[in-house]
């Protein structure tokens, strides 16, 4: 059998393809983005970037109810967006297998919180599988489809950043085509009117009982014999850390963490002198183990915050001081917008203004930092406009409120906020940063780019058209590179007390053709530092004059246009 090196995301995509999946849907979000990007490369699978995670889950559910195996993927906070559909999906069930990948982000590498989505299995009553490496990521994906069909329920495949992005050897298999019945009308199953929903709730509870028995016998929940003086219960990547630290201990390795295998856990614990539970973030397994009467030690010594690693696990149980600093010394790299980033030109307009600025999720959130200081808040996807509206309505003093949202985020969850703002007479300035891609997750397409995930041409939706359709009277489309002209326009806009929408449109600097770099004429530079207010990483200040790193400069000309002494010029070739 062929073998290859796969990340967890790549392995999940492969596992879905081998399982005969027909439909995949996702909204890009680190660390889950590469699942759909890779699945789309396989033949025989329809894949799409959905407008948000709720849409993605519903697309997958529709496909599964039509007899085709389907998968949807999202980062952990995306499952919050999809939660409404998730709970109903547990009642309704499936006709063909449906897998929901939740990619959690312990350590907040690219997220606003560290929530533990294993708990979604508990509250939504959906089985949860947790692979520990890339091979398991592929095999568990295939198994999840089988469990889904056997028990008439969607299955959550929960991974974390280390599983998603770490690579390991994976054995490849052939694709097994899957075909079940086509769409069959059955309103008692798929229509959750109260009289039908109650019946489906009874059904769900009965399915959960059978799933619990299954969890006690399934091979991915297994006892690994070792010393009886120490037993360790672990799942996911935490299992790998625990095996490294306690190689001679006995283990209860859990691949299916919900429903919790209570009988297996009690059997495991009965002859052990001490039981540790090793898991990242919240004490999910520990709570369930304790509910079985197992006196487990877990979060009383392990940290609730951040990722684990072998050093932290070792120090925690040996009661040493836990040092969460990196083991290697890396040079500091302060977060910054890219050289030539068009958002820099927009943020320049907001500097030194007495504004309340409500931000959103995206690479542009880096505008929070100096020299821009252009965001007061960042809550969750789409919250910029709605939060600004609440501030506008609550604030008695006449202070201008601005909301900033990216183009992909606008289509994801910003549109309802725009409608609400127009309907409820909000007096804010909504700025939509349209760089014509989903920048933060690696340049995925969205409804404004004119292309689908499958590479097909499609319509391109314009945020300004949404604003006009909502009845917004003043809508501006600006080029953020034109910093001087925009500065004049923005001064006029700030004098108005009404709802205004500005679309700041310029392609992401990483996608646009690179122009010849600029240089500073030292004898003309007065050292005023005006150019540094753009916040471009290519610009520095040394020996009383500005300096441009020509290896970073993309030739955007924003600094050139701001220089009052015309000391910045293009390097002609």
Coordinates of C-alpha atoms in Angstrom, one line a residue:
X1 CA 0.0 0.0 0.0
X2 CA 1.2 3.5 -0.8
X3 CA 2.3 5.8 1.9
X4 CA 2.7 9.5 2.0
X5 CA 3.3 12.4 4.4
X6 CA 0.1 14.2 5.3
X7 CA -0.9 16.9 7.7
X8 CA -4.1 16.2 9.7
X9 CA -6.1 18.4 7.4
X10 CA -4.8 16.6 4.3
X11 CA -5.4 13.3 5.9
X12 CA -9.1 14.2 6.7
X13 CA -9.6 15.3 3.1
X14 CA -8.1 12.0 1.9
X15 CA -10.2 10.0 4.3
X16 CA -13.4 11.7 3.2
X17 CA -12.5 11.0 -0.4
X18 CA -11.7 7.4 0.3
X19 CA -15.0 7.1 2.1
X20 CA -16.8 8.1 -1.1
X21 CA -17.9 11.6 0.0
X22 CA -19.8 13.5 -2.6
X23 CA -20.2 17.0 -1.1
X24 CA -17.9 19.1 1.0
X25 CA -18.6 22.6 2.3
X26 CA -16.7 25.0 4.6
X27 CA -15.9 28.6 5.5
X28 CA -12.2 29.1 5.7
X29 CA -10.8 29.3 9.2
X30 CA -7.4 28.4 10.7
X31 CA -6.6 25.6 11.4
X32 CA -9.3 23.9 9.2
X33 CA -8.9 25.7 5.9
X34 CA -6.7 23.1 4.2
X35 CA -9.3 20.4 4.5
X36 CA -11.5 21.7 1.8
X37 CA -8.6 23.1 -0.3
X38 CA -7.3 19.5 -0.5
X39 CA -10.6 17.8 -0.8
X40 CA -11.4 19.9 -3.9
X41 CA -8.4 18.5 -5.7
X42 CA -9.9 14.9 -5.7
X43 CA -12.2 13.8 -8.5
X44 CA -15.8 13.0 -7.9
X45 CA -16.4 15.5 -5.1
X46 CA -18.3 18.8 -5.2
X47 CA -16.7 21.4 -2.8
X48 CA -17.6 24.9 -2.0
X49 CA -16.7 27.8 0.2
X50 CA -20.0 28.6 1.9
X51 CA -20.7 32.1 3.0
X52 CA -20.5 31.0 6.7
X53 CA -20.3 27.9 8.8
X54 CA -24.1 27.6 9.4
X55 CA -24.6 27.6 5.6
X56 CA -21.8 25.0 5.3
X57 CA -23.4 22.6 7.8
X58 CA -26.8 23.0 6.2
X59 CA -25.4 22.3 2.8
X60 CA -23.8 19.1 4.1
X61 CA -27.0 18.1 5.9
X62 CA -29.0 18.6 2.7
X63 CA -26.6 16.4 0.8
X64 CA -26.6 13.7 3.5
X65 CA -30.4 13.7 3.6
X66 CA -30.3 13.2 -0.2
X67 CA -28.3 10.0 0.1
X68 CA -24.7 11.3 -0.5
X69 CA -22.0 11.2 2.1
X70 CA -21.1 14.8 3.0
X71 CA -18.5 16.7 5.1
X72 CA -18.4 20.2 6.4
X73 CA -15.3 21.8 8.1
X74 CA -14.8 24.8 10.3
X75 CA -12.7 26.2 13.0
X76 CA -14.0 25.9 16.6
X77 CA -15.8 29.3 16.7
X78 CA -17.4 28.5 13.4
X79 CA -19.4 25.8 15.2
X80 CA -20.9 28.5 17.3
X81 CA -22.3 30.1 14.1
X82 CA -23.5 26.7 13.0
X83 CA -24.9 25.6 16.4
X84 CA -28.5 26.4 15.5
X85 CA -28.4 23.9 12.6
X86 CA -26.2 21.5 14.6
X87 CA -28.8 20.9 17.3
X88 CA -31.6 20.3 14.8
X89 CA -29.3 18.0 12.8
X90 CA -28.9 15.7 15.8
X91 CA -32.7 15.3 15.9
X92 CA -33.2 14.9 12.2
X93 CA -30.3 12.5 11.5
X94 CA -29.0 11.5 8.1
X95 CA -29.7 9.1 5.2
X96 CA -26.0 9.0 4.2
X97 CA -23.0 9.7 6.5
X98 CA -22.4 13.3 7.6
X99 CA -19.2 14.4 9.3
X100 CA -18.7 17.8 10.9
X101 CA -15.0 18.7 11.4
X102 CA -14.4 21.1 14.3
X103 CA -10.8 22.4 14.4
X104 CA -10.1 23.8 17.9
X105 CA -7.2 26.2 18.5
X106 CA -5.7 25.8 22.0
X107 CA -3.1 28.5 22.4
X108 CA -5.1 31.0 20.3
X109 CA -2.7 30.9 17.4
X110 CA -5.4 32.5 15.2
X111 CA -8.5 32.8 17.2
X112 CA -10.4 34.9 19.7
X113 CA -10.9 32.2 22.3
X114 CA -9.9 28.7 23.4
X115 CA -13.3 27.0 23.6
X116 CA -13.3 23.2 23.8
X117 CA -15.8 21.8 21.2
X118 CA -15.9 18.4 22.7
X119 CA -18.6 19.9 24.9
X120 CA -20.7 20.4 21.8
X121 CA -21.1 16.6 21.6
X122 CA -22.4 16.6 25.2
X123 CA -25.0 19.4 24.7
X124 CA -26.0 18.7 21.2
X125 CA -26.0 14.9 21.8
X126 CA -23.7 14.1 18.9
X127 CA -20.8 11.6 19.0
X128 CA -17.3 13.1 19.0
X129 CA -14.2 11.4 17.6
X130 CA -10.7 12.8 18.5
X131 CA -7.7 11.6 16.4
X132 CA -4.2 11.7 17.8
X133 CA -2.2 11.8 14.5
X134 CA -2.6 12.1 10.7
X135 CA -3.2 8.3 10.2
X136 CA -5.9 8.4 12.8
X137 CA -7.3 11.6 11.2
X138 CA -7.9 9.7 8.0
X139 CA -9.2 6.5 9.5
X140 CA -11.4 8.3 12.0
X141 CA -12.9 10.3 9.2
X142 CA -13.9 7.1 7.4
X143 CA -15.2 5.6 10.6
X144 CA -17.2 8.7 11.3
X145 CA -19.2 8.2 8.1
X146 CA -20.0 4.6 9.2
X147 CA -21.0 5.6 12.7
X148 CA -23.2 8.4 11.2
X149 CA -25.1 5.9 9.0
X150 CA -25.3 3.1 11.6
X151 CA -26.8 5.5 14.2
X152 CA -28.6 7.9 12.0
X153 CA -26.8 11.0 13.3
X154 CA -24.0 13.4 12.2
X155 CA -20.6 12.9 13.8
X156 CA -18.2 15.6 15.0
X157 CA -14.6 15.0 14.2
X158 CA -12.7 17.2 16.6
X159 CA -9.1 18.1 15.9
X160 CA -6.7 20.7 17.3
X161 CA -4.1 22.9 15.7
X162 CA -1.3 20.5 16.3
X163 CA -3.2 17.6 14.7
X164 CA -4.4 19.8 11.8
X165 CA -0.9 21.1 10.9
X166 CA 1.5 18.4 12.0
X167 CA 2.6 15.9 9.4
X168 CA 2.8 12.1 9.7
X169 CA 3.0 9.1 7.5
X170 CA -0.4 8.0 6.2
X171 CA -1.3 4.7 4.4
X172 CA -3.4 5.4 1.4
X173 CA -6.4 3.3 0.3
X174 CA -8.6 3.4 -2.8
X175 CA -11.9 5.3 -2.9
X176 CA -15.0 3.3 -2.1
X177 CA -17.9 4.7 -4.0
X178 CA -21.0 5.1 -1.8
X179 CA -24.5 5.3 -3.0
X180 CA -27.7 5.1 -1.0
X181 CA -31.3 6.0 -1.8
X182 CA -32.0 9.3 -3.5
X183 CA -34.1 11.9 -1.7
X184 CA -37.1 10.4 0.1
X185 CA -39.8 12.5 1.6
X186 CA -40.4 11.8 5.3
X187 CA -41.7 14.8 7.2
X188 CA -41.7 13.0 10.5
X189 CA -37.9 12.8 10.2
X190 CA -36.9 16.0 8.4
X191 CA -39.6 18.5 9.4
X192 CA -39.1 19.6 13.0
X193 CA -42.6 20.8 13.6
X194 CA -43.2 20.4 17.4
X195 CA -45.3 17.2 17.0
X196 CA -42.6 15.6 14.8
X197 CA -39.6 17.0 16.8
X198 CA -40.8 15.3 20.0
X199 CA -40.7 12.0 18.3
X200 CA -37.2 12.7 17.0
X201 CA -36.1 13.7 20.5
X202 CA -37.2 10.3 21.7
X203 CA -35.4 8.7 18.8
X204 CA -32.2 10.7 19.6
X205 CA -32.2 9.5 23.2
X206 CA -32.5 5.9 22.1
X207 CA -29.7 6.4 19.6
X208 CA -27.5 7.9 22.3
X209 CA -28.0 4.8 24.5
X210 CA -26.9 2.6 21.7
X211 CA -23.9 4.9 21.0
X212 CA -22.8 4.7 24.6
X213 CA -22.7 0.9 24.4
X214 CA -20.9 1.2 21.1
X215 CA -18.3 3.6 22.7
X216 CA -17.6 0.9 25.3
X217 CA -16.7 -1.6 22.7
X218 CA -15.3 0.3 19.7
X219 CA -11.6 -0.5 19.0
X220 CA -10.5 3.1 19.0
X221 CA -11.3 3.3 22.7
X222 CA -8.7 0.9 24.1
X223 CA -6.7 0.0 27.1
X224 CA -2.9 -0.1 26.7
X225 CA -1.4 -2.2 29.4
X226 CA 1.5 -0.8 31.5
X227 CA 2.3 -0.3 35.1
X228 CA -0.7 -0.6 37.4
X229 CA 0.7 2.1 39.7
X230 CA -0.3 4.8 37.1
X231 CA -3.2 4.9 34.7
X232 CA -3.7 7.8 32.2
X233 CA -6.8 8.7 30.3
X234 CA -6.1 10.8 27.3
X235 CA -7.2 11.8 23.8
X236 CA -6.0 13.7 20.8
X237 CA -2.6 15.2 20.7
X238 CA -2.5 15.2 24.6
X239 CA -2.2 11.4 24.3
X240 CA 1.0 11.7 22.4
X241 CA 2.5 14.0 25.0
X242 CA 1.5 11.7 27.9
X243 CA 3.0 8.7 26.2
X244 CA 6.3 10.5 25.8
X245 CA 6.3 11.6 29.5
X246 CA 5.0 8.4 31.0
X247 CA 6.1 5.6 28.6
X248 CA 5.6 2.8 31.2
X249 CA 2.2 3.8 32.5
X250 CA -1.1 2.1 31.6
X251 CA -3.3 4.1 29.2
X252 CA -6.9 4.4 28.3
X253 CA -6.6 6.0 24.9
X254 CA -9.9 7.5 23.8
X255 CA -10.7 8.0 20.1
X256 CA -14.4 8.4 20.7
X257 CA -14.8 10.7 23.7
X258 CA -18.5 11.2 23.5
X259 CA -20.6 9.3 24.5
X260 CA -18.0 8.6 27.2
X261 CA -17.2 4.9 27.5
X262 CA -18.1 4.6 31.2
X263 CA -17.9 0.9 31.6
X264 CA -14.5 0.8 29.9
X265 CA -13.2 3.6 32.0
X266 CA -14.3 2.0 35.3
X267 CA -12.7 -1.3 34.2
X268 CA -9.5 0.6 33.4
X269 CA -9.4 2.4 36.7
X270 CA -10.3 -0.4 39.1
X271 CA -6.8 -1.8 39.5
X272 CA -4.8 1.4 39.2
X273 CA -3.3 3.2 42.2
X274 CA -3.5 6.6 40.6
X275 CA -5.4 8.0 37.6
X276 CA -4.3 11.0 35.6
X277 CA -6.4 12.7 32.9
X278 CA -4.3 14.5 30.3
X279 CA -6.2 16.8 28.0
X280 CA -5.9 20.3 26.6
X281 CA -8.0 23.3 27.8
X282 CA -11.1 22.2 29.6
X283 CA -11.6 19.1 31.8
X284 CA -14.0 17.3 29.5
X285 CA -12.7 13.8 30.1
X286 CA -12.0 14.5 33.7
X287 CA -15.6 15.6 34.4
X288 CA -17.0 12.5 32.7
X289 CA -14.5 10.2 34.5
X290 CA -15.3 11.7 37.8
X291 CA -19.0 11.2 37.1
X292 CA -18.3 7.5 36.9
X293 CA -16.7 7.6 40.4
X294 CA -13.1 7.6 39.2
X295 CA -10.8 9.7 41.4
X296 CA -8.9 11.3 38.6
X297 CA -6.2 14.0 38.8
X298 CA -6.3 16.5 35.9
X299 CA -6.9 20.2 35.9
X300 CA -5.9 20.6 39.5
X301 CA -2.3 20.4 38.2
X302 CA -2.6 20.8 34.4
X303 CA -3.2 24.4 33.1
X304 CA -6.7 25.3 31.7
X305 CA -5.1 27.8 29.3
X306 CA -2.9 27.3 26.3
X307 CA -1.6 24.2 24.5
X308 CA 0.1 21.4 26.4
X309 CA 3.5 20.0 25.5
X310 CA 5.6 17.2 27.1
X311 CA 7.5 19.6 29.2
X312 CA 4.3 21.1 30.7
X313 CA 2.7 17.7 31.3
X314 CA 5.9 16.4 33.0
X315 CA 6.3 19.5 35.2
X316 CA 2.6 19.5 36.1
X317 CA 2.3 16.0 37.4
X318 CA 5.7 16.2 39.1
X319 CA 4.5 19.3 40.8
X320 CA 7.3 21.5 39.4
X321 CA 6.8 25.1 38.4
X322 CA 5.1 25.2 35.0
X323 CA 7.0 27.4 32.5
X324 CA 4.9 28.0 29.4
X325 CA 7.5 30.0 27.6
X326 CA 8.9 28.5 24.4
X327 CA 11.8 26.1 24.8
X328 CA 13.8 27.7 22.0
X329 CA 14.7 31.4 21.8
X330 CA 13.1 32.9 18.7
X331 CA 13.6 36.5 17.6
X332 CA 10.6 38.6 18.4
X333 CA 8.3 39.3 15.4
X334 CA 5.7 42.0 16.2
X335 CA 2.5 41.5 14.2
X336 CA 2.2 44.0 11.4
X337 CA 0.3 44.5 8.2
X338 CA 2.1 43.5 5.0
X339 CA 4.2 45.9 3.0
X340 CA 1.9 47.7 0.6
X341 CA -1.2 46.5 2.4
X342 CA -4.1 48.6 1.1
X343 CA -5.7 48.5 4.6
X344 CA -2.8 50.7 5.7
X345 CA -4.0 53.5 3.5
X346 CA -7.4 53.4 5.0
X347 CA -6.2 53.1 8.6
X348 CA -4.0 56.2 8.0
X349 CA -7.2 58.2 7.5
X350 CA -8.4 57.2 11.0
X351 CA -5.2 58.1 12.9
X352 CA -5.4 60.9 15.5
X353 CA -9.2 61.2 15.1
X354 CA -11.6 61.3 18.1
X355 CA -13.5 58.2 17.0
X356 CA -14.9 55.0 18.5
X357 CA -13.9 52.3 16.1
X358 CA -15.5 48.9 16.2
X359 CA -13.4 46.2 14.5
X360 CA -13.9 42.7 13.2
X361 CA -12.1 39.4 12.5
X362 CA -9.5 39.4 9.7
X363 CA -5.9 40.3 8.9
X364 CA -7.0 43.9 9.1
X365 CA -7.5 43.4 12.9
X366 CA -3.7 44.2 13.0
X367 CA -4.7 47.8 12.5
X368 CA -5.3 47.7 16.2
X369 CA -1.5 48.2 16.7
X370 CA 0.5 51.4 16.4
X371 CA 0.9 53.6 14.4
X372 CA -2.8 53.1 13.4
X373 CA -4.5 52.3 16.7
X374 CA -7.5 51.9 14.5
X375 CA -9.7 49.5 16.5
X376 CA -11.2 49.7 19.9
X377 CA -12.9 46.3 19.8
X378 CA -13.0 42.9 18.1
X379 CA -15.6 40.5 19.3
X380 CA -16.5 37.9 16.7
X381 CA -17.3 37.5 13.0
X382 CA -19.6 40.3 11.9
X383 CA -19.9 42.0 15.3
X384 CA -18.3 45.3 14.1
X385 CA -21.4 46.9 12.6
X386 CA -23.8 45.6 15.2
X387 CA -21.6 46.6 18.1
X388 CA -21.1 50.1 16.6
X389 CA -24.9 50.4 16.3
X390 CA -25.3 49.6 20.0
X391 CA -22.7 52.1 20.9
X392 CA -24.3 54.7 18.7
X393 CA -27.7 54.1 20.3
X394 CA -26.4 54.1 23.8
X395 CA -24.0 57.0 23.7
X396 CA -25.3 60.3 24.9
X397 CA -22.3 62.3 23.8
X398 CA -22.0 63.1 20.1
X399 CA -19.0 61.0 19.3
X400 CA -18.5 59.6 15.8
X401 CA -18.8 55.8 15.6
X402 CA -17.0 53.8 12.9
X403 CA -17.2 50.1 12.1
X404 CA -14.6 48.3 10.1
X405 CA -15.2 44.9 8.5
X406 CA -13.4 42.9 5.7
X407 CA -15.1 41.8 2.5
X408 CA -15.2 38.1 3.3
X409 CA -16.4 38.8 6.9
X410 CA -19.1 41.1 5.4
X411 CA -20.5 38.3 3.3
X412 CA -20.1 35.8 6.3
X413 CA -22.0 37.7 8.9
X414 CA -21.9 41.4 8.2
X415 CA -24.9 41.7 5.9
X416 CA -27.5 41.2 8.7
X417 CA -25.7 43.9 10.6
X418 CA -25.9 46.3 7.7
X419 CA -29.6 45.6 7.2
X420 CA -30.2 46.2 10.9
X421 CA -28.2 49.4 10.8
X422 CA -30.2 50.7 7.9
X423 CA -33.6 49.6 9.3
X424 CA -32.9 51.0 12.8
X425 CA -31.5 54.4 11.6
X426 CA -28.0 53.9 12.8
X427 CA -25.7 56.9 12.5
X428 CA -22.3 55.2 12.0
X429 CA -19.7 55.1 9.3
X430 CA -19.4 51.5 8.0
X431 CA -16.1 50.8 6.3
X432 CA -15.8 47.6 4.3
X433 CA -12.2 46.7 3.5
X434 CA -12.5 44.9 0.1
X435 CA -9.2 43.3 -0.8
X436 CA -11.0 40.9 -3.0
X437 CA -10.0 37.7 -1.1
X438 CA -10.1 36.0 2.3
X439 CA -6.7 37.3 3.3
X440 CA -6.1 36.0 6.8
X441 CA -6.6 32.3 6.0
X442 CA -4.5 32.3 2.8
X443 CA -6.5 33.9 0.0
X444 CA -9.6 31.9 -0.4
X445 CA -12.4 33.0 -2.8
X446 CA -15.7 34.4 -1.5
X447 CA -18.9 35.7 -3.1
X448 CA -17.2 38.9 -4.1
X449 CA -14.3 37.4 -6.0
X450 CA -16.1 36.0 -9.0
X451 CA -14.6 32.5 -8.6
X452 CA -15.7 29.3 -6.7
X453 CA -13.6 26.9 -4.8
X454 CA -13.8 24.5 -7.8
X455 CA -12.1 27.3 -9.9
X456 CA -15.2 28.1 -11.9
X457 CA -16.2 31.6 -12.9
X458 CA -19.3 32.9 -11.1
X459 CA -21.0 36.2 -10.3
X460 CA -19.2 38.8 -8.2
X461 CA -21.3 40.5 -5.5
X462 CA -20.4 44.0 -4.6
X463 CA -20.8 45.3 -1.0
X464 CA -21.8 48.7 -2.3
X465 CA -24.8 47.1 -4.1
X466 CA -25.9 45.6 -0.8
X467 CA -25.6 49.0 0.9
X468 CA -27.7 50.7 -1.8
X469 CA -30.3 47.9 -1.8
X470 CA -30.6 48.5 2.0
X471 CA -31.5 52.1 1.4
X472 CA -28.2 53.7 2.4
X473 CA -28.1 57.1 0.7
X474 CA -24.4 57.8 0.9
X475 CA -22.1 55.0 -0.4
X476 CA -18.5 55.7 -1.4
X477 CA -16.0 53.4 -3.2
X478 CA -12.5 54.6 -2.7
X479 CA -9.0 53.4 -3.6
X480 CA -7.0 53.3 -0.3
X481 CA -3.8 54.0 -2.1
X482 CA -5.0 57.5 -2.9
X483 CA -4.3 58.7 0.6
X484 CA -4.3 62.5 -0.1
X485 CA -7.7 62.5 -1.9
X486 CA -9.2 60.2 0.6
X487 CA -8.1 62.4 3.5
X488 CA -10.1 65.3 2.1
X489 CA -13.1 63.1 1.5
X490 CA -13.0 61.6 5.0
X491 CA -12.8 65.0 6.6
X492 CA -16.1 65.9 4.9
X493 CA -17.7 62.6 5.8
X494 CA -16.9 63.0 9.5
X495 CA -18.9 66.1 9.6
X496 CA -22.1 64.2 8.8
X497 CA -24.4 62.6 11.3
X498 CA -26.0 59.8 9.3
X499 CA -25.4 56.2 8.1
X500 CA -22.6 56.2 5.5
X501 CA -20.9 53.2 3.9
X502 CA -17.4 53.4 2.5
X503 CA -16.0 50.5 0.4
X504 CA -12.2 50.6 0.4
X505 CA -11.3 48.5 -2.6
X506 CA -7.8 47.5 -3.6
X507 CA -6.5 43.9 -4.2
X508 CA -4.4 42.3 -1.4
X509 CA -0.8 43.4 -1.9
X510 CA 0.3 39.7 -1.9
X511 CA -1.8 39.0 -4.9
X512 CA -1.2 42.2 -6.9
X513 CA 1.7 42.5 -9.4
X514 CA 4.7 43.9 -7.6
X515 CA 6.1 47.3 -8.9
X516 CA 9.6 48.6 -8.7
X517 CA 10.6 49.6 -5.1
X518 CA 11.1 53.2 -3.9
X519 CA 14.1 54.8 -2.3
X520 CA 14.7 57.8 0.0
X521 CA 16.8 60.7 -1.1
X522 CA 18.7 61.2 2.1
X523 CA 19.7 64.8 1.3
X524 CA 16.0 65.8 0.8
X525 CA 14.5 63.8 3.8
X526 CA 13.7 66.2 6.6
X527 CA 13.1 63.5 9.1
X528 CA 9.5 64.5 9.6
X529 CA 8.4 60.8 9.8
X530 CA 5.2 61.5 7.9
X531 CA 5.8 58.4 5.8
X532 CA 6.1 56.2 8.8
X533 CA 2.5 56.8 9.7
X534 CA 1.5 54.4 6.9
X535 CA 2.9 51.7 9.2
X536 CA 4.6 49.9 6.3
X537 CA 7.2 47.2 7.4
X538 CA 9.4 48.3 4.5
X539 CA 9.9 51.7 6.1
X540 CA 12.4 52.4 8.8
X541 CA 14.1 55.4 10.4
X542 CA 17.8 55.5 10.8
X543 CA 20.3 58.3 11.4
X544 CA 17.6 61.0 11.2
X545 CA 16.1 60.0 7.9
X546 CA 13.7 57.5 6.5
X547 CA 15.0 54.3 4.9
X548 CA 13.1 51.9 2.6
X549 CA 13.9 48.2 2.5
X550 CA 13.8 47.6 -1.2
X551 CA 13.4 43.8 -0.7
X552 CA 10.1 44.5 1.1
X553 CA 8.8 47.5 -0.8
X554 CA 6.1 46.6 -3.4
X555 CA 6.0 50.1 -5.0
X556 CA 2.5 51.0 -3.8
X557 CA 3.4 54.7 -3.7
X558 CA 1.5 55.5 -0.5
X559 CA 4.6 56.8 1.3
X560 CA 5.7 58.7 -1.8
X561 CA 2.4 60.5 -1.9
X562 CA 2.6 61.5 1.7
X563 CA 6.2 62.8 1.7
X564 CA 6.0 66.6 2.0
X565 CA 9.6 67.1 0.8
X566 CA 9.3 64.8 -2.2
X567 CA 12.3 62.8 -0.8
X568 CA 10.8 59.4 -1.8
X569 CA 11.2 58.4 -5.5
X570 CA 10.8 55.3 -7.6
X571 CA 13.8 53.2 -8.4
X572 CA 13.9 53.2 -12.2
X573 CA 15.3 50.1 -13.9

